[in-house]
Amino acid sequence: MRDYREYLGEILVPEDKLQSRIAELGSEISRDFAGLDNLLLICILRGGVLFLTDLMRKITIPHAIEFMAVSSYGVGNRETSGHVRITLDLNVDIRDKHVILVEDIIDSGHTISAVLDLLTTRKPASLCVCTLLDKADRREVNVPVKYTGFSIPNKFVFGYGLDIDDYYRNLPFIGVVDLEKYQSGA
Ligand code: PRP
């Protein structure tokens, strides 16, 4: 695996900015759901893991966590929500729970849209989306997003949960890939 520094174009969101925004989101969620004892955060694997674990430590009200995994058919193919497949489903009943879906990034919107459609059929008390990053310019399907960490431009980003060739999810910041440098070293 190449050293990411060979193709890191810029740091789009540094660690301190990420963490302070996550703290704000945690406070907002804690306020919005105060007094409820059936809050459930559902993390969409794998990219949302770092965000979930930091966010939950900033939420000051009782809550549970669960995980789901979703994959899309084909290479870079999310043209219709029909191409999204649930590969790991919940094994808890979400009926009457207040559910927040926790994502690292929303791009076309197909993934989160498919998960929202599925979970709505299970009759939660409420259902909303919290995403760390939102690439709104890329949206192909309209999805309601209640909590957004950062709206970002259409750049190839990695780090803090997002991978590049399956690696570097552990980086504490969001970086941008310099495609020319990345491709020249491939
Ligand atoms: C990424 C991200 C979202 C999805 C967003 O997951 O975590 O789930 O893509 O894209 P969309 O809005 O166009 O559907 P990815 O498939 O890369 O899997 P990963 O989280 O395991 O890296």
PDB file of N, CA, C and O in Angstrom, residues 73 79-85 110:
ATOM      1  N   TYR A  73     -24.700  -2.823  -6.504  1.00  0.00           N
ATOM      2  CA  TYR A  73     -24.298  -3.704  -7.599  1.00  0.00           C
ATOM      3  C   TYR A  73     -23.437  -2.956  -8.588  1.00  0.00           C
ATOM      4  O   TYR A  73     -23.613  -1.758  -8.790  1.00  0.00           O
ATOM      5  N   GLU A  79     -27.176   3.715  -9.877  1.00  0.00           N
ATOM      6  CA  GLU A  79     -28.079   4.493 -10.725  1.00  0.00           C
ATOM      7  C   GLU A  79     -29.524   4.481 -10.246  1.00  0.00           C
ATOM      8  O   GLU A  79     -30.246   5.444 -10.417  1.00  0.00           O
ATOM      9  N   THR A  80     -29.939   3.378  -9.663  1.00  0.00           N
ATOM     10  CA  THR A  80     -31.295   3.360  -9.113  1.00  0.00           C
ATOM     11  C   THR A  80     -31.227   2.706  -7.746  1.00  0.00           C
ATOM     12  O   THR A  80     -30.288   1.962  -7.457  1.00  0.00           O
ATOM     13  N   SER A  81     -32.200   2.997  -6.929  1.00  0.00           N
ATOM     14  CA  SER A  81     -32.186   2.407  -5.587  1.00  0.00           C
ATOM     15  C   SER A  81     -32.307   0.886  -5.682  1.00  0.00           C
ATOM     16  O   SER A  81     -31.972   0.170  -4.753  1.00  0.00           O
ATOM     17  N   GLY A  82     -32.759   0.376  -6.823  1.00  0.00           N
ATOM     18  CA  GLY A  82     -32.838  -1.068  -7.023  1.00  0.00           C
ATOM     19  C   GLY A  82     -31.482  -1.716  -7.030  1.00  0.00           C
ATOM     20  O   GLY A  82     -31.358  -2.928  -6.880  1.00  0.00           O
ATOM     21  N   HIS A  83     -30.425  -0.909  -7.181  1.00  0.00           N
ATOM     22  CA  HIS A  83     -29.080  -1.482  -7.204  1.00  0.00           C
ATOM     23  C   HIS A  83     -28.460  -1.558  -5.823  1.00  0.00           C
ATOM     24  O   HIS A  83     -27.317  -1.934  -5.684  1.00  0.00           O
ATOM     25  N   VAL A  84     -29.205  -1.132  -4.816  1.00  0.00           N
ATOM     26  CA  VAL A  84     -28.677  -1.142  -3.450  1.00  0.00           C
ATOM     27  C   VAL A  84     -29.196  -2.387  -2.727  1.00  0.00           C
ATOM     28  O   VAL A  84     -30.380  -2.693  -2.778  1.00  0.00           O
ATOM     29  N   ARG A  85     -28.276  -3.100  -2.095  1.00  0.00           N
ATOM     30  CA  ARG A  85     -28.642  -4.342  -1.423  1.00  0.00           C
ATOM     31  C   ARG A  85     -28.214  -4.282   0.042  1.00  0.00           C
ATOM     32  O   ARG A  85     -27.095  -3.845   0.342  1.00  0.00           O
ATOM     33  N   HIS A 110     -28.529   7.348  -3.137  1.00  0.00           N
ATOM     34  CA  HIS A 110     -29.238   6.073  -3.314  1.00  0.00           C
ATOM     35  C   HIS A 110     -29.132   5.150  -2.093  1.00  0.00           C
ATOM     36  O   HIS A 110     -30.095   4.492  -1.722  1.00  0.00           O
TER      37      HIS A 110
END
